[in-house]
Each structure stands twice: as structure tokens, then as C-alpha cells.
mmCIF file of C-alpha atoms and ligand atoms in Angstrom:
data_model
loop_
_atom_site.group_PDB
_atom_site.id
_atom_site.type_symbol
_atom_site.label_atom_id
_atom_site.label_comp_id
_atom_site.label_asym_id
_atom_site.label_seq_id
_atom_site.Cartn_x
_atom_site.Cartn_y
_atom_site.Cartn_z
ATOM 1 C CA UNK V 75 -1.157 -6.013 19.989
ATOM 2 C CA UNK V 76 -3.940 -8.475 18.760
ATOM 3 C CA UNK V 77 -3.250 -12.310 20.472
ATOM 4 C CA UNK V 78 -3.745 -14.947 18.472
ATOM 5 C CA UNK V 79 -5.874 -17.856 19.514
ATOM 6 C CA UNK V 80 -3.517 -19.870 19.115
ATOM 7 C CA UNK V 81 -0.150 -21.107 17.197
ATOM 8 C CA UNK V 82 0.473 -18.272 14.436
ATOM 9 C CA UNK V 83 2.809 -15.726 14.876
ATOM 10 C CA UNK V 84 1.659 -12.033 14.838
ATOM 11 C CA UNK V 85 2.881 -10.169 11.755
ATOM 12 C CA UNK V 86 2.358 -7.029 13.639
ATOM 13 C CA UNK V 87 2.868 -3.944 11.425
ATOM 14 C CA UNK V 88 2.615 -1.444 13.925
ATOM 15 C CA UNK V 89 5.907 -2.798 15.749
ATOM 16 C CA UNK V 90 7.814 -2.398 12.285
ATOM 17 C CA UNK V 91 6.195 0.645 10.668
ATOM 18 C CA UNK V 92 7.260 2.434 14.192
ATOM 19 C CA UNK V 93 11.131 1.526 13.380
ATOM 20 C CA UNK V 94 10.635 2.290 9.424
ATOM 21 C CA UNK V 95 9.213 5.580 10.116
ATOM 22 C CA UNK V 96 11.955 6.403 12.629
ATOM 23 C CA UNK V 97 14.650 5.248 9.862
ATOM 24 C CA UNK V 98 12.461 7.895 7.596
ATOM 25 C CA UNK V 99 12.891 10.923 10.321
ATOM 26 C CA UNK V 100 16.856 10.103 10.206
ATOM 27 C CA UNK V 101 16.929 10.619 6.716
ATOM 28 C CA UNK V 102 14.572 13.669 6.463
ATOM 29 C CA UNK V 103 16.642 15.154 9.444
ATOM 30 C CA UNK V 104 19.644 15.183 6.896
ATOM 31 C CA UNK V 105 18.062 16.556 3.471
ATOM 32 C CA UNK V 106 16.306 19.319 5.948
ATOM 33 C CA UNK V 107 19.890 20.190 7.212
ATOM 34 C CA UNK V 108 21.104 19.948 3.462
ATOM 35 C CA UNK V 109 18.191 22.492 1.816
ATOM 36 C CA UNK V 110 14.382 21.711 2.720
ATOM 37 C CA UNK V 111 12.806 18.553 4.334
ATOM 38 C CA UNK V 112 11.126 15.817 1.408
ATOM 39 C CA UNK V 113 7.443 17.016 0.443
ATOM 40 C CA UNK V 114 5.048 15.669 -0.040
ATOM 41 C CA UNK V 115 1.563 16.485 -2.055
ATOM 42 C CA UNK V 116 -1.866 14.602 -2.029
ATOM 43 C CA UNK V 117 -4.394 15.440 -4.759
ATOM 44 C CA UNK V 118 -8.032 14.392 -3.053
ATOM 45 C CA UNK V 119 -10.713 14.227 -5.739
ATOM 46 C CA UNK V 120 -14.185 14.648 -4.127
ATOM 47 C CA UNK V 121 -15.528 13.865 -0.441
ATOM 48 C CA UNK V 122 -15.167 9.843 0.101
ATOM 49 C CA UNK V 123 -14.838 9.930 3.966
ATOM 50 C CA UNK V 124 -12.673 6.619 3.711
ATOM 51 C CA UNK V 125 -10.166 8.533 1.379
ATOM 52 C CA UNK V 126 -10.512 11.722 3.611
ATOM 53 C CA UNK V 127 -9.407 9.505 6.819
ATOM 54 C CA UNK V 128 -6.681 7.761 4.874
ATOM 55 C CA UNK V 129 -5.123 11.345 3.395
ATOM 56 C CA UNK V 130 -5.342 12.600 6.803
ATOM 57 C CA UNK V 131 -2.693 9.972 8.264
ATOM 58 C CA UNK V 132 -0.567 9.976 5.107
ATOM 59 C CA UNK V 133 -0.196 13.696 5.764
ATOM 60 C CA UNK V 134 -0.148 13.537 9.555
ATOM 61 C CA UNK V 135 2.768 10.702 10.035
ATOM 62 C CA UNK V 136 4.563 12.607 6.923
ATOM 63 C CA UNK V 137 5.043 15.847 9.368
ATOM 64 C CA UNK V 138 5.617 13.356 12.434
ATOM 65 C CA UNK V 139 8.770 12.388 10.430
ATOM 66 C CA UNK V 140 10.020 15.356 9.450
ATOM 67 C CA UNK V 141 8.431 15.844 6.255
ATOM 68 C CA UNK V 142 6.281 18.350 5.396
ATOM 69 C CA UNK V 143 2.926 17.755 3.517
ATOM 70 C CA UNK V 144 0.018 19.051 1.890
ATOM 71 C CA UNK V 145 -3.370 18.505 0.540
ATOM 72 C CA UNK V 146 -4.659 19.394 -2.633
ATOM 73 C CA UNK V 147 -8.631 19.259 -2.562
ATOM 74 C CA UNK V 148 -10.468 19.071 -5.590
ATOM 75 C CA UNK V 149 -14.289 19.295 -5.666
ATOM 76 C CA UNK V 150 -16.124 16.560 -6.528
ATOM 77 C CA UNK V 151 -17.492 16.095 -9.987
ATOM 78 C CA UNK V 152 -14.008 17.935 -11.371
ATOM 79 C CA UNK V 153 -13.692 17.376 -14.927
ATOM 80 C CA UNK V 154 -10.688 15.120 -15.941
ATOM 81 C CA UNK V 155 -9.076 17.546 -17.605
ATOM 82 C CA UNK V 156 -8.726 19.925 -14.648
ATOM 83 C CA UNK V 157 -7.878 16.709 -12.377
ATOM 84 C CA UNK V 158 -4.964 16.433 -15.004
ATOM 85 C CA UNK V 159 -3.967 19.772 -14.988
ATOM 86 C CA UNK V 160 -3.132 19.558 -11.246
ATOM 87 C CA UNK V 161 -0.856 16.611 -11.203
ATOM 88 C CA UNK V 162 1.037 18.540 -14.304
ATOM 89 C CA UNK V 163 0.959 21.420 -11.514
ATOM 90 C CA UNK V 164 2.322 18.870 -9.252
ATOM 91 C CA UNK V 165 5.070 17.386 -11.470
ATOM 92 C CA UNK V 166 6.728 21.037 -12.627
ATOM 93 C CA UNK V 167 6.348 22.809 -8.918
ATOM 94 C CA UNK V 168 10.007 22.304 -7.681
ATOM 95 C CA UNK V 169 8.819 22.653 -4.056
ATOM 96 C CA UNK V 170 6.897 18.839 -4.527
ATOM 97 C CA UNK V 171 8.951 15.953 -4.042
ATOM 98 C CA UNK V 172 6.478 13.314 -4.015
ATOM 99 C CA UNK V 173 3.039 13.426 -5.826
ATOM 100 C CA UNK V 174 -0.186 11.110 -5.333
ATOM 101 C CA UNK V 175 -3.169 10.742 -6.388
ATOM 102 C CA UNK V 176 -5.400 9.443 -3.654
ATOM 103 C CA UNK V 177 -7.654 6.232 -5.175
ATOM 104 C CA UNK V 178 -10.231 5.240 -6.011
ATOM 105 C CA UNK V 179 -10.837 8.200 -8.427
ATOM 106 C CA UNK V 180 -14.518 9.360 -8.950
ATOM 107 C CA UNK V 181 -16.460 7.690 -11.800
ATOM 108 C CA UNK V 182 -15.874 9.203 -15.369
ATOM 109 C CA UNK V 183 -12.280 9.400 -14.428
ATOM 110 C CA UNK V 184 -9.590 7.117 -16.344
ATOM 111 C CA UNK V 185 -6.809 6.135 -13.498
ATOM 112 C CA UNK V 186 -4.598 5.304 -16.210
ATOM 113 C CA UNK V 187 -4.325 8.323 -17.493
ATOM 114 C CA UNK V 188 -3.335 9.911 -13.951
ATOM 115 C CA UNK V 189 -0.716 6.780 -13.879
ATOM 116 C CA UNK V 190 0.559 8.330 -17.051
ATOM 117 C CA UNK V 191 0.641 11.765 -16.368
ATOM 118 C CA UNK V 192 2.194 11.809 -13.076
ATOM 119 C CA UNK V 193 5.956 12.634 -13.109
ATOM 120 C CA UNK V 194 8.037 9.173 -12.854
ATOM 121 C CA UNK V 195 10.757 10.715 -10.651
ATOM 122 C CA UNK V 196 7.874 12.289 -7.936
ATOM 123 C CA UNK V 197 5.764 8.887 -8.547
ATOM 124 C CA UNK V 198 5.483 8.102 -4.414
ATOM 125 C CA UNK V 199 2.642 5.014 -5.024
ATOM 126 C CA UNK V 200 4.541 3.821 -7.534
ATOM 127 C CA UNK V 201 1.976 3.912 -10.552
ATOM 128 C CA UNK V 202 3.881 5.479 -13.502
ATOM 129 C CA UNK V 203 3.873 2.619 -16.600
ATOM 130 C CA UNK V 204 8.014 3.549 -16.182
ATOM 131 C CA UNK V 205 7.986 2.515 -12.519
ATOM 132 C CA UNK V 206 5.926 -0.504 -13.136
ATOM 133 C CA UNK V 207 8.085 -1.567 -15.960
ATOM 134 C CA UNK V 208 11.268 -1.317 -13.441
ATOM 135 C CA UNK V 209 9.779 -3.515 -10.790
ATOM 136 C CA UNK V 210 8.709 -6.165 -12.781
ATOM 137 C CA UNK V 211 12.470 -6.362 -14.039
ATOM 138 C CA UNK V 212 13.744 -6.366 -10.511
ATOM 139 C CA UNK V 213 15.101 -2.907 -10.417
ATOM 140 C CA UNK V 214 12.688 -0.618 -8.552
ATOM 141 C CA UNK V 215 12.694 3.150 -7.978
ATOM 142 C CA UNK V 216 9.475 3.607 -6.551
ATOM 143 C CA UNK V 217 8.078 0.695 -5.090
ATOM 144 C CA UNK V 218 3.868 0.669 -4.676
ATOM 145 C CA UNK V 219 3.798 1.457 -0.807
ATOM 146 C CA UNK V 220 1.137 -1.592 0.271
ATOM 147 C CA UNK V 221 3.100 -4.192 -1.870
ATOM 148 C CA UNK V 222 6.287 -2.945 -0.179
ATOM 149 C CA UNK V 223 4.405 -3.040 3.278
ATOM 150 C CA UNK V 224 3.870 -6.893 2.307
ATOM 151 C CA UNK V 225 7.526 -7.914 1.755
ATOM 152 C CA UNK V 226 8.548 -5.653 5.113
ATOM 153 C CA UNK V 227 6.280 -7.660 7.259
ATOM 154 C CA UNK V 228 6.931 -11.232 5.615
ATOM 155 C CA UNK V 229 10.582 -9.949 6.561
ATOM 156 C CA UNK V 230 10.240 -8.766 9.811
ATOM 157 C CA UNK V 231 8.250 -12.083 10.556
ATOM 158 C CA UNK V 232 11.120 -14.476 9.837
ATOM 159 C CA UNK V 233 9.121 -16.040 6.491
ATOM 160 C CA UNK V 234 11.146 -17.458 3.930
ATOM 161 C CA UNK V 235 10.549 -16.208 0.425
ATOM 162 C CA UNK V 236 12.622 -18.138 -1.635
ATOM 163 C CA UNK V 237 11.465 -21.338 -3.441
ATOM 164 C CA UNK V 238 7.993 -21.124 -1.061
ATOM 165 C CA UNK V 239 4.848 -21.357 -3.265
ATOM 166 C CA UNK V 240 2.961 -17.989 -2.734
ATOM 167 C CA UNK V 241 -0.622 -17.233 -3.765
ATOM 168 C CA UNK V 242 -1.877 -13.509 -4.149
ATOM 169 C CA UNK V 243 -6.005 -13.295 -3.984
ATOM 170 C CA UNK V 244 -6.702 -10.002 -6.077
ATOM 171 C CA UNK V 245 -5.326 -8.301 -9.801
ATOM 172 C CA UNK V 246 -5.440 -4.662 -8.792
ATOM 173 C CA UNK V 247 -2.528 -2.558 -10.215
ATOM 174 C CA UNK V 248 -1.334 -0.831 -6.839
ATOM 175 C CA UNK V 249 -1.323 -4.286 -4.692
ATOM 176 C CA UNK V 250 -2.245 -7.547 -6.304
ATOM 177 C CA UNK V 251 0.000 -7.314 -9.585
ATOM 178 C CA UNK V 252 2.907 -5.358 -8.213
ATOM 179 C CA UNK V 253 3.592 -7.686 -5.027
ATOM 180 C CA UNK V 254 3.228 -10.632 -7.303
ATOM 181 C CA UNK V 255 6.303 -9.283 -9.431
ATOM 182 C CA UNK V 256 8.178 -8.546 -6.079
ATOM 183 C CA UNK V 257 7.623 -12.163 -4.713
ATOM 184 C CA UNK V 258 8.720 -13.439 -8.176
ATOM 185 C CA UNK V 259 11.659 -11.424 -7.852
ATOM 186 C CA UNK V 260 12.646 -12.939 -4.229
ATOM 187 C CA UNK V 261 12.174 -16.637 -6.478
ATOM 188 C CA UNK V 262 9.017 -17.367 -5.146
ATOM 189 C CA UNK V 263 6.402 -19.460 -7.196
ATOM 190 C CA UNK V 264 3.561 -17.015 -7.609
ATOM 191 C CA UNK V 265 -0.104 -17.746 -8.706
ATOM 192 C CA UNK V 266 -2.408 -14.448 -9.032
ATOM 193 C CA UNK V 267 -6.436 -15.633 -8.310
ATOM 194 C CA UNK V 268 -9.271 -13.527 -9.437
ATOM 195 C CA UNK V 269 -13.108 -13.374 -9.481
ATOM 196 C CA UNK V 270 -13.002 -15.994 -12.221
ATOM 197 C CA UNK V 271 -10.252 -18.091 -11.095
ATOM 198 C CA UNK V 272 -11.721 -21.904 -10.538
ATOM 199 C CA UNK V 273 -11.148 -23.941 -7.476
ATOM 200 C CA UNK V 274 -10.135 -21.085 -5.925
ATOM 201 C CA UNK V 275 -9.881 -22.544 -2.191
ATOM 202 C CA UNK V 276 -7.582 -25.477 -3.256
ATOM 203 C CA UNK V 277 -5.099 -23.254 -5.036
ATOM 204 C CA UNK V 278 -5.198 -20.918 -2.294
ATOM 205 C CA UNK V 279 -4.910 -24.214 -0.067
ATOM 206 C CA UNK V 280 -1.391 -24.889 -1.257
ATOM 207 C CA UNK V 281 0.169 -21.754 -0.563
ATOM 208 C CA UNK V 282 2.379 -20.872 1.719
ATOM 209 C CA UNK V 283 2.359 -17.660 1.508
ATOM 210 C CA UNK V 284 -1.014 -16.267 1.171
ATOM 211 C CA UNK V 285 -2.012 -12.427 0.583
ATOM 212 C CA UNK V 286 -5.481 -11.481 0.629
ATOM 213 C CA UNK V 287 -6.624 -8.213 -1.407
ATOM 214 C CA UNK V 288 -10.121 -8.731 -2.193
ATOM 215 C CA UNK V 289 -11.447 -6.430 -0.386
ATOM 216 C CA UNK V 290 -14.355 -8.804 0.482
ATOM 217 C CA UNK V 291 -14.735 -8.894 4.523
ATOM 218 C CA UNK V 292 -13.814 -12.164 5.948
ATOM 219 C CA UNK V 293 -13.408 -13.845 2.459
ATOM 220 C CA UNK V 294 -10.490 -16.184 3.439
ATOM 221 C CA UNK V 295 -11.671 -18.903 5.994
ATOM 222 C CA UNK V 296 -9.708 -21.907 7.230
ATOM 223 C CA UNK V 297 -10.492 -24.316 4.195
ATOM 224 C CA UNK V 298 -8.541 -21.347 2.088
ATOM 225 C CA UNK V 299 -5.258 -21.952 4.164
ATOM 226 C CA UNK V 300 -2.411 -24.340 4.415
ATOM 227 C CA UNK V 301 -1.597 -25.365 7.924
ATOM 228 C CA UNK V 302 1.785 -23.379 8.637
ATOM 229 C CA UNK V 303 1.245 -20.819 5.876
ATOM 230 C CA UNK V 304 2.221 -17.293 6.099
ATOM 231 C CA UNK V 305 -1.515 -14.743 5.936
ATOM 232 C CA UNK V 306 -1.329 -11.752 5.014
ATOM 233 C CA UNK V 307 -4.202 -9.886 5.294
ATOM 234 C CA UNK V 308 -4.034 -6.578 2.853
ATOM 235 C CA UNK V 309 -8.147 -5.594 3.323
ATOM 236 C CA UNK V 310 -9.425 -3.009 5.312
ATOM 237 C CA UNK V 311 -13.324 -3.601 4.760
ATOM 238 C CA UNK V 312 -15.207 -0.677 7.302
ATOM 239 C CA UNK V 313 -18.897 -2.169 7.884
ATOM 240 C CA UNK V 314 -21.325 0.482 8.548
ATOM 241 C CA UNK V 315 -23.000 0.715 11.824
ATOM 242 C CA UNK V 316 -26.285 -1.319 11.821
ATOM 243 C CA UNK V 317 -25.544 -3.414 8.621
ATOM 244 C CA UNK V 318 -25.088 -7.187 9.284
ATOM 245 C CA UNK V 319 -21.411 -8.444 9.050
ATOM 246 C CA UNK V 320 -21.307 -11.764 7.145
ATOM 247 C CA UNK V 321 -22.730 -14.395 9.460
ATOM 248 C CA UNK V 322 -19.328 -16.250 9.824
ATOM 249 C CA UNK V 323 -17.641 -12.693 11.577
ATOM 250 C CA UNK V 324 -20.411 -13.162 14.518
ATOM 251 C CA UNK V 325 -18.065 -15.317 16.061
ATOM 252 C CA UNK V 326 -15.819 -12.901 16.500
ATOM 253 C CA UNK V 327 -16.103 -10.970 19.869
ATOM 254 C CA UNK V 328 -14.960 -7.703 18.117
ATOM 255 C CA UNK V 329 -17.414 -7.643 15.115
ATOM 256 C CA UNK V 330 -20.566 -8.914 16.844
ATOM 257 C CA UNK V 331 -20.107 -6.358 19.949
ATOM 258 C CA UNK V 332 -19.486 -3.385 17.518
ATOM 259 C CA UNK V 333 -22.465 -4.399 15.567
ATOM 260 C CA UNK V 334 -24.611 -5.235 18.883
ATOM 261 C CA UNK V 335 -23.884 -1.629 20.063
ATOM 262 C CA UNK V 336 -24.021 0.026 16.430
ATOM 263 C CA UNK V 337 -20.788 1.166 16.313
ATOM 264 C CA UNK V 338 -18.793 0.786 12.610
ATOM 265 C CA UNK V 339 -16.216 -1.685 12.475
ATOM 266 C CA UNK V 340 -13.187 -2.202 10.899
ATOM 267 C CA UNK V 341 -12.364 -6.179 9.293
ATOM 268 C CA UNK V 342 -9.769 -7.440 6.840
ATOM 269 C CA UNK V 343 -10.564 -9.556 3.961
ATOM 270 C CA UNK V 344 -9.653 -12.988 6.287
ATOM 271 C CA UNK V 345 -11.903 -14.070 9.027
ATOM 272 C CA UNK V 346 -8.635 -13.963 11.470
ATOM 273 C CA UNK V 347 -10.477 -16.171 14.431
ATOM 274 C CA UNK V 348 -10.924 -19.001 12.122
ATOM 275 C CA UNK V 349 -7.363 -18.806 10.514
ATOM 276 C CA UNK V 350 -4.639 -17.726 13.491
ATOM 277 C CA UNK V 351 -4.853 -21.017 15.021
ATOM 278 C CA UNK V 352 -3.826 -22.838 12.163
ATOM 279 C CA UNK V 353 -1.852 -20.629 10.379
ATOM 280 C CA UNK V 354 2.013 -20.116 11.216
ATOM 281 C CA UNK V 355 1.497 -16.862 10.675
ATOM 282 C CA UNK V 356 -0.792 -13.926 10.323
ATOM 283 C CA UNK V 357 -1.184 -10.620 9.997
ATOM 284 C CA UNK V 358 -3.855 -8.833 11.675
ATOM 285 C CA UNK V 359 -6.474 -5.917 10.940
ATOM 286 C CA UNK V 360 -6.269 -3.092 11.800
ATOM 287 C CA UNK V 361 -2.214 -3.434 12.971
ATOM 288 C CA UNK V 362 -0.653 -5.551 9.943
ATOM 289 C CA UNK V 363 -0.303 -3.873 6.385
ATOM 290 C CA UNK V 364 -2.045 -0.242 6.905
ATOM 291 C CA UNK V 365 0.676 1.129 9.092
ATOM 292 C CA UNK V 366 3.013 -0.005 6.810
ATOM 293 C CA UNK V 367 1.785 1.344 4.029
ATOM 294 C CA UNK V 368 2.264 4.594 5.510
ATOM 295 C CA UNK V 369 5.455 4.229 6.368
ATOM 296 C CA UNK V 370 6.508 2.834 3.226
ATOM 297 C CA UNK V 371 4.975 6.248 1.380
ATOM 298 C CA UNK V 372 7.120 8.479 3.966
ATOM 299 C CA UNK V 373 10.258 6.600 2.680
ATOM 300 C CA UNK V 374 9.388 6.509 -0.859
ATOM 301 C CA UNK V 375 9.049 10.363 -0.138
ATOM 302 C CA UNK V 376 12.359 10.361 1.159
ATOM 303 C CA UNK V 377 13.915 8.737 -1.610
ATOM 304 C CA UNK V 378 11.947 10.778 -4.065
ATOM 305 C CA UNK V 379 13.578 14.088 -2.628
ATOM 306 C CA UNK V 380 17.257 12.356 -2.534
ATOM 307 C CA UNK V 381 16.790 11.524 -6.169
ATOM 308 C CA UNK V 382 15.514 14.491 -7.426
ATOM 309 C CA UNK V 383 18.731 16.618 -5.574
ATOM 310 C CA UNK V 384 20.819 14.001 -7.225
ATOM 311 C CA UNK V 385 19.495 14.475 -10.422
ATOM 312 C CA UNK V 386 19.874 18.234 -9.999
ATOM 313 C CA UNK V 387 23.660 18.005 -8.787
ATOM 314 C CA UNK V 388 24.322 15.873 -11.931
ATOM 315 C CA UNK V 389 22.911 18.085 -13.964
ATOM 316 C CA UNK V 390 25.169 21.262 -12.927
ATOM 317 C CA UNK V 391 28.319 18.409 -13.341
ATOM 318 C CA UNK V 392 26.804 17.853 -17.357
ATOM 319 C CA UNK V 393 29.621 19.950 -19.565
ATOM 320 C CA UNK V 394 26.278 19.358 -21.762
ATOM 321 C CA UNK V 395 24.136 21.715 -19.697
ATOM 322 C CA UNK V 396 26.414 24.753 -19.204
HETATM 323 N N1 LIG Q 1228 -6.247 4.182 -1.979
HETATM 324 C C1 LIG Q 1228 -6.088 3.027 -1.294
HETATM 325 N N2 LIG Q 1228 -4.800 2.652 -1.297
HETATM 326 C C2 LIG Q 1228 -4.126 3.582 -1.996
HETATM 327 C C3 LIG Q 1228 -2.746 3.738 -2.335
HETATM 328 O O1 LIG Q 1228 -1.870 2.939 -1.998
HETATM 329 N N3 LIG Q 1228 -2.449 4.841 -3.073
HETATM 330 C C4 LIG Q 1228 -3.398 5.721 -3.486
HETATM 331 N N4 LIG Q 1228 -3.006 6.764 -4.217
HETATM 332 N N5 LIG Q 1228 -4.673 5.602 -3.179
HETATM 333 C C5 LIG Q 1228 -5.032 4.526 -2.439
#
């Protein structure tokens, strides 16, 4: 577990994604004694070796609960069309419980259009316009699996939602927007920042809860943070062996000895050293939101298999179906 310097309190997601993902074995211990264990597919478009790395552990800690997975591989340079074609493979194969697309899609590719096309009911991330449309009105089905890793870990920390003034840095679809709507739901007061949002470290300043998706290393320094606030840390920002880290990382012992020995190195989008000891708490990278986010995708999977045998038993029960 990473120590903080001092003061804030570790939002450590390996701790919780371990008791999640044992909750998720449970359940897929009962639908494989019922019929089949949940299933889960992955289409990969193309080579990315960040995508290939993060595929590789959805699919690996799927089987480690009792799940069974599989990845669909798709050459890169695939036309849309034929990219289509496979999720509407994906949506009618009755053996496919849950169905993702792995992101960020190659360019020439509209993600929309996948969001669109991929079956609501088997929608694991959470993407589907019908799924986003639920969450915002506070009645999820699928909820996106790093937003839900967010709430889990403010949670499991002790934060109060409720009435606390919460800023989210980053817009994207599958993180920024989506835990904005679930912190409004929980009656927080949320403000979204973007690339053209002004002032941005005073409005970050008076949060107290702050999440960080940016995807810029080490973007959030301690003039960005209330004293006391709760940091969470969503990026996961790999710098490449050889290539200088922003000069404000070299203080920390981690980055500069990985980029002294030219070794790759793994850094979220807030410069942790400078924050921890005034924040009250903090989530850390690697160790915060990424194991979560697996976990929440196994029990999203989970659900996504319940649901669909429910839907089937009602359907032999419908007079109208006979
Ligand atoms: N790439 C990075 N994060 C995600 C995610 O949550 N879902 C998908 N499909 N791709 C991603």
C-alpha cells in the first residue's frame, strides 16, 4: 500500500476491489450452478499495447471470479462497418452476457455509433444513449465501471457525499460526465471543468471532493486542492522510458528513479507528493480507481447475465408470447 507523506487518508482501491470481486465470485458461483457462469466478450480494434494490457486484466480477473471471457481481435485499420457488424454479432449470440468495446477506437471510427449499436441489456461500460439516459435520472442499469469505481472508493473511505461541493476535472462520456450525474444524484453540488474552463485552480480550490480525469500527468498540484478535500485521482498516464516526466514529478522518488534507470513509469493525473499531505484524502496511482474499475466491469457482468435470465423467465410467464 502507498504511505502518504503525511495527513490524507489512503483511498486504496486494491483493498476494496479485492472484497467487490469476491462479492462477484459469490454471485457467479450461483448463475454457474443455475445454467452457465456470466460472459463476458471484449471487441479489441487494432494493436494499442495500452488497450492490449488493459483487455488482458479485464479478461484475466473475469475468469479469477468465475466468469468466463473472451477476446474478440479485430485487425487494425477494420472498416467501421465490419467493426459494427461484430458488436451486432455480439448483441444476438445468446452465449454473451456482457459486450464491450475496448476505447479509444482507431481514427475514422465514430464511438457513438458503437454506443448506439451495442445491445442496452449486454451494455457492461455502460455507454448505450438508453443507459446514459437512466443514470442521469437516478435509476441505473449499467453503471460506467470507472465512475462506479469513484463512488465505491469515496464510500469505502468514509467521505460524505451529500451537500459537499464536488468538482470533476474532465467531460469524457465514460468518466467525467457520468460520475458527475452520480454525485448529483447522492445531492452533491457538482461543477464539470474543461480545457476552456477559466480560473480553473480556484474552482477546483473549493472543492471538496475533487476527481481528476485529464489524463495530463501530474496536472493537479497543491494550489488545485482544498485543505481536507477528498482526491481522487482517475489518470493512468504511462511515460515512456527515456522521455522527461514534467519537471515538478522529479521530486518524486518513484518517477525520477524509473526515469534515471529508463524504465517506463506509471503516474496519475495529480502530482500525489505535493497533494497527500494536505489533502484529507487521496487516492493513489497505480492502487486507487484501476482495480476498481475492473471489479466494477465483473459485477456489471454479473448483473448483465441475472438480467438477461430474468428477462428470459418473464418472457416464458407472457400469455403474450405462447
Ligand atoms: N478504455 C479506457 N477505459 C475504458 C473503459 O472504461 N471502457 C472501455 N470500453 N474502454 C476503455
Amino acid at each position: 500500500m502507498t504511505e502518504a507523506p503525511a495527513g490524507a487518508t489512503i483511498l486504496d482501491g486494491t483493498a476494496l476491489a479485492a472484497k467487490v470481486r469476491e462479492s462477484v465470485r459469490k454471485d457467479a458461483e450461483k448463475l454457474s450452478a443455475t445454467g452457465r457462469p456470466p460472459h463476458l466478450r471484449v471487441i479489441l480494434l487494432g494493436s494499442d499495447p495500452a488497450s492490449q494490457t488493459y483487455v488482458a486484466a479485464k479478461t484475466k480477473a473475469a475468469r479469477e471470479s468465475g466468469c468466463t471471457a473472451e477476446t474478440v481481435r479485430l485487425p487494425s485499420g477494420i472498416a467501421p462497418g465490419a467493426l459494427l457488424a461484430e458488436v451486432r454479432r455480439g448483441n444476438t449470440d445468446e452465449g454473451v452476457d456482457g459486450l464491450l468495446v475496448q476505447l479509444p477506437l482507431e481514427p475514422g471510427h465514430d464511438v457513438r455509433r458503437i454506443y448506439d449499436a451495442i445491445d442496452p441489456w449486454k451494455d457492461v461500460d455502460g455507454v448505450h444513449p438508453e443507459n446514459v439516459g437512466r443514470l442521469h435520472q437516478g435509476r441505473p442499469r449499467f453503471t460506467p465501471c470507472t465512475p462506479a469505481g469513484i463512488l465505491a472508493l469515496l464510500d469505502g473511505g468514509g467521505v460524505t457525499i451529500p451537500g459537499r461541493r464536488a468538482v470533476v476535472l474532465g467531460r469524457s462520456d465514460i468518466v467525467g460526465k457520468p460520475v458527475a450525474a452520480l454525485l448529483t444524484c447522492r445531492d452533491a453540488t457538482v461543477t464539470i471543468c474543461h480545457s476552456k474552463t477559466p480560473d480553473l485552480e480556484r474552482v477546483c480550490s473549493e472543492a471538496e471532493i475533487l476527481v481528476a480525469a485529464v489524463g495530463r500527468p501530474g496536472f493537479v498540484t497543491r494550489q488545485h486542492v482544498r485543505p481536507g478535500a477528498a482526491v481522487v485521482d482517475v489518470g493512468v498516464n504511462r511515460l515512456a522510458p527515456g522521455v522527461a516526466p514534467p519537471a515538478h514529478l522529479m521530486g518524486t522518488a518513484r518517477v525520477r528513479r524509473a526515469f534515471e534507470e529508463g524504465r517506463p513509469v506509471l503516474v496519475g493525473d495529480v502530482d500525489f507528493d505535493a497533494v497527500a499531505p494536505i489533502a484529507g484524502w487521496i487516492s493513489p496511482v497505480p492502487g486507487g480507481v484501476g482495480p476498481l474499475t475492473v471489479a466494477m466491469l465483473l459485477a456489471n457482468t454479473v448483473l448483465a447475465a441475472r438480467l438477461s435470465r430474468e428477462r428470459h423467465r418473464s418472457e416464458e410467464m407472457d400469455p403474450l408470447t405462447l
